[in-house]
Short mmCIF file of N, CA and C in Angstrom, two decimals:
data_model
loop_
_atom_site.label_atom_id
_atom_site.label_comp_id
_atom_site.label_asym_id
_atom_site.label_seq_id
_atom_site.Cartn_x
_atom_site.Cartn_y
_atom_site.Cartn_z
N ILE A 1 50.90 -285.94 12.17
CA ILE A 1 49.75 -285.37 11.47
C ILE A 1 50.20 -284.85 10.11
N GLY A 2 51.37 -284.24 10.05
CA GLY A 2 51.86 -283.70 8.79
C GLY A 2 52.04 -284.80 7.75
N ASP A 3 52.56 -285.96 8.17
CA ASP A 3 52.74 -287.06 7.24
C ASP A 3 51.40 -287.57 6.73
N TRP A 4 50.42 -287.69 7.62
CA TRP A 4 49.09 -288.18 7.23
C TRP A 4 48.46 -287.24 6.20
N SER A 5 48.57 -285.93 6.42
CA SER A 5 48.00 -284.96 5.49
C SER A 5 48.65 -285.07 4.12
N SER A 6 49.97 -285.22 4.08
CA SER A 6 50.63 -285.32 2.79
C SER A 6 50.28 -286.63 2.11
N ASP A 7 50.08 -287.71 2.88
CA ASP A 7 49.68 -288.99 2.30
C ASP A 7 48.30 -288.87 1.66
N VAL A 8 47.38 -288.22 2.34
CA VAL A 8 46.03 -288.05 1.81
C VAL A 8 46.09 -287.23 0.53
N CYS A 9 46.81 -286.15 0.54
CA CYS A 9 46.92 -285.30 -0.64
C CYS A 9 47.57 -286.06 -1.78
N SER A 10 48.59 -286.84 -1.47
CA SER A 10 49.30 -287.59 -2.49
C SER A 10 48.38 -288.64 -3.11
N SER A 11 47.61 -289.35 -2.28
CA SER A 11 46.71 -290.37 -2.82
C SER A 11 45.57 -289.71 -3.61
N ASP A 12 45.11 -288.55 -3.17
CA ASP A 12 44.09 -287.82 -3.93
C ASP A 12 44.63 -287.42 -5.29
N LEU A 13 45.87 -286.97 -5.30
CA LEU A 13 46.49 -286.55 -6.55
C LEU A 13 46.63 -287.75 -7.51
N ILE A 14 47.06 -288.88 -6.98
CA ILE A 14 47.20 -290.09 -7.80
C ILE A 14 45.85 -290.48 -8.39
N SER A 15 44.82 -290.41 -7.58
CA SER A 15 43.47 -290.73 -8.04
C SER A 15 43.03 -289.79 -9.16
N LYS A 16 43.30 -288.51 -9.00
CA LYS A 16 42.92 -287.52 -10.02
C LYS A 16 43.71 -287.72 -11.31
N VAL A 17 44.98 -288.09 -11.19
CA VAL A 17 45.80 -288.35 -12.38
C VAL A 17 45.24 -289.56 -13.12
N ARG A 18 44.84 -290.59 -12.40
CA ARG A 18 44.24 -291.77 -13.03
C ARG A 18 42.94 -291.41 -13.74
N GLU A 19 42.14 -290.59 -13.10
CA GLU A 19 40.89 -290.14 -13.73
C GLU A 19 41.19 -289.38 -15.01
N LEU A 20 42.19 -288.51 -14.94
CA LEU A 20 42.58 -287.73 -16.11
C LEU A 20 43.07 -288.64 -17.24
N GLN A 21 43.84 -289.66 -16.89
CA GLN A 21 44.33 -290.61 -17.90
C GLN A 21 43.16 -291.33 -18.57
N THR A 22 42.16 -291.70 -17.79
CA THR A 22 40.98 -292.37 -18.33
C THR A 22 40.23 -291.45 -19.28
N VAL A 23 40.06 -290.20 -18.89
CA VAL A 23 39.36 -289.24 -19.74
C VAL A 23 40.14 -289.02 -21.04
N ILE A 24 41.44 -288.93 -20.96
CA ILE A 24 42.27 -288.75 -22.15
C ILE A 24 42.14 -289.95 -23.08
N GLN A 25 42.16 -291.16 -22.53
CA GLN A 25 41.99 -292.37 -23.34
C GLN A 25 40.63 -292.38 -24.03
N GLU A 26 39.58 -292.02 -23.29
CA GLU A 26 38.24 -291.98 -23.87
C GLU A 26 38.16 -290.93 -24.97
N ASN A 27 38.80 -289.79 -24.74
CA ASN A 27 38.82 -288.74 -25.75
C ASN A 27 39.54 -289.20 -27.01
N ASN A 28 40.63 -289.92 -26.84
CA ASN A 28 41.37 -290.46 -27.99
C ASN A 28 40.52 -291.45 -28.77
N LYS A 29 39.77 -292.29 -28.06
CA LYS A 29 38.88 -293.24 -28.72
C LYS A 29 37.81 -292.50 -29.51
N LEU A 30 37.25 -291.46 -28.92
CA LEU A 30 36.24 -290.67 -29.63
C LEU A 30 36.83 -290.01 -30.88
N ASN A 31 38.01 -289.47 -30.75
CA ASN A 31 38.67 -288.86 -31.91
C ASN A 31 38.88 -289.88 -33.02
N ASP A 32 39.29 -291.10 -32.65
CA ASP A 32 39.46 -292.17 -33.65
C ASP A 32 38.14 -292.50 -34.32
N LEU A 33 37.08 -292.59 -33.54
CA LEU A 33 35.76 -292.87 -34.10
C LEU A 33 35.31 -291.78 -35.06
N ILE A 34 35.53 -290.54 -34.67
CA ILE A 34 35.15 -289.41 -35.53
C ILE A 34 35.94 -289.45 -36.83
N THR A 35 37.23 -289.73 -36.73
CA THR A 35 38.06 -289.82 -37.93
C THR A 35 37.55 -290.92 -38.86
N ASN A 36 37.23 -292.08 -38.29
CA ASN A 36 36.71 -293.19 -39.09
C ASN A 36 35.36 -292.84 -39.70
N MET A 37 34.53 -292.15 -38.96
CA MET A 37 33.24 -291.74 -39.50
C MET A 37 33.42 -290.78 -40.66
N GLN A 38 34.35 -289.86 -40.54
CA GLN A 38 34.61 -288.91 -41.62
C GLN A 38 35.09 -289.64 -42.87
N LYS A 39 35.96 -290.63 -42.69
CA LYS A 39 36.43 -291.43 -43.82
C LYS A 39 35.26 -292.16 -44.48
N ASN A 40 34.39 -292.74 -43.66
CA ASN A 40 33.24 -293.47 -44.18
C ASN A 40 32.29 -292.53 -44.93
N ILE A 41 32.09 -291.36 -44.39
CA ILE A 41 31.22 -290.38 -45.05
C ILE A 41 31.82 -289.99 -46.40
N ASN A 42 33.12 -289.78 -46.45
CA ASN A 42 33.78 -289.44 -47.70
C ASN A 42 33.62 -290.56 -48.72
N GLU A 43 33.77 -291.81 -48.28
CA GLU A 43 33.60 -292.94 -49.18
C GLU A 43 32.16 -293.03 -49.68
N MET A 44 31.22 -292.78 -48.79
CA MET A 44 29.81 -292.80 -49.17
C MET A 44 29.51 -291.72 -50.20
N GLN A 45 30.07 -290.54 -50.00
CA GLN A 45 29.86 -289.45 -50.95
C GLN A 45 30.41 -289.81 -52.33
N LYS A 46 31.58 -290.43 -52.35
CA LYS A 46 32.16 -290.85 -53.62
C LYS A 46 31.26 -291.87 -54.32
N LEU A 47 30.73 -292.80 -53.54
CA LEU A 47 29.85 -293.82 -54.12
C LEU A 47 28.56 -293.21 -54.65
N VAL A 48 28.01 -292.26 -53.93
CA VAL A 48 26.79 -291.59 -54.38
C VAL A 48 27.05 -290.86 -55.69
N ILE A 49 28.14 -290.14 -55.76
CA ILE A 49 28.48 -289.40 -56.98
C ILE A 49 28.70 -290.36 -58.14
N SER A 50 29.43 -291.42 -57.88
CA SER A 50 29.70 -292.41 -58.93
C SER A 50 28.41 -293.05 -59.41
N THR A 51 27.56 -293.41 -58.49
CA THR A 51 26.28 -294.02 -58.85
C THR A 51 25.41 -293.05 -59.63
N ASP A 52 25.41 -291.81 -59.22
CA ASP A 52 24.62 -290.80 -59.92
C ASP A 52 25.11 -290.63 -61.36
N VAL A 53 26.41 -290.60 -61.54
CA VAL A 53 26.98 -290.47 -62.88
C VAL A 53 26.58 -291.67 -63.74
N LYS A 54 26.66 -292.85 -63.16
CA LYS A 54 26.28 -294.06 -63.90
C LYS A 54 24.79 -294.05 -64.25
N LEU A 55 23.98 -293.63 -63.32
CA LEU A 55 22.54 -293.55 -63.58
C LEU A 55 22.23 -292.56 -64.70
N GLN A 56 22.87 -291.42 -64.65
CA GLN A 56 22.65 -290.42 -65.70
C GLN A 56 23.08 -290.96 -67.06
N SER A 57 24.19 -291.63 -67.09
CA SER A 57 24.69 -292.19 -68.34
C SER A 57 23.73 -293.26 -68.87
N THR A 58 23.26 -294.10 -67.99
CA THR A 58 22.32 -295.15 -68.39
C THR A 58 21.02 -294.54 -68.88
N TYR A 59 20.55 -293.55 -68.19
CA TYR A 59 19.31 -292.87 -68.59
C TYR A 59 19.46 -292.26 -69.99
N LYS A 60 20.57 -291.57 -70.21
CA LYS A 60 20.81 -290.96 -71.53
C LYS A 60 20.87 -292.03 -72.62
N SER A 61 21.51 -293.12 -72.31
CA SER A 61 21.63 -294.21 -73.26
C SER A 61 20.25 -294.78 -73.61
N ILE A 62 19.44 -294.96 -72.61
CA ILE A 62 18.08 -295.46 -72.84
C ILE A 62 17.27 -294.47 -73.66
N MET A 63 17.36 -293.23 -73.29
CA MET A 63 16.61 -292.20 -74.02
C MET A 63 17.06 -292.09 -75.47
N ASN A 64 18.35 -292.22 -75.69
CA ASN A 64 18.88 -292.15 -77.05
C ASN A 64 18.42 -293.34 -77.90
N SER A 65 18.18 -294.45 -77.26
CA SER A 65 17.75 -295.61 -78.02
C SER A 65 16.32 -295.44 -78.55
N PHE A 66 15.57 -294.51 -77.99
CA PHE A 66 14.20 -294.26 -78.47
C PHE A 66 14.15 -293.21 -79.56
N GLU A 67 15.25 -292.60 -79.85
CA GLU A 67 15.26 -291.55 -80.88
C GLU A 67 15.41 -292.12 -82.27
#
């Protein structure tokens, strides 16, 4: 009976370790996705700023041509 109990506990522990490994892998994937999203957001912000600067410059140029 003692051997059977330790076998059950051991297999339960192995199962829980596998579950934990899966959760850790999923968490790592989520962290990677978040990091990539942050990079994309930063790139988008740079593009918006750059486009805004170009638009302002073009607008000023057009307005100056009417003076």
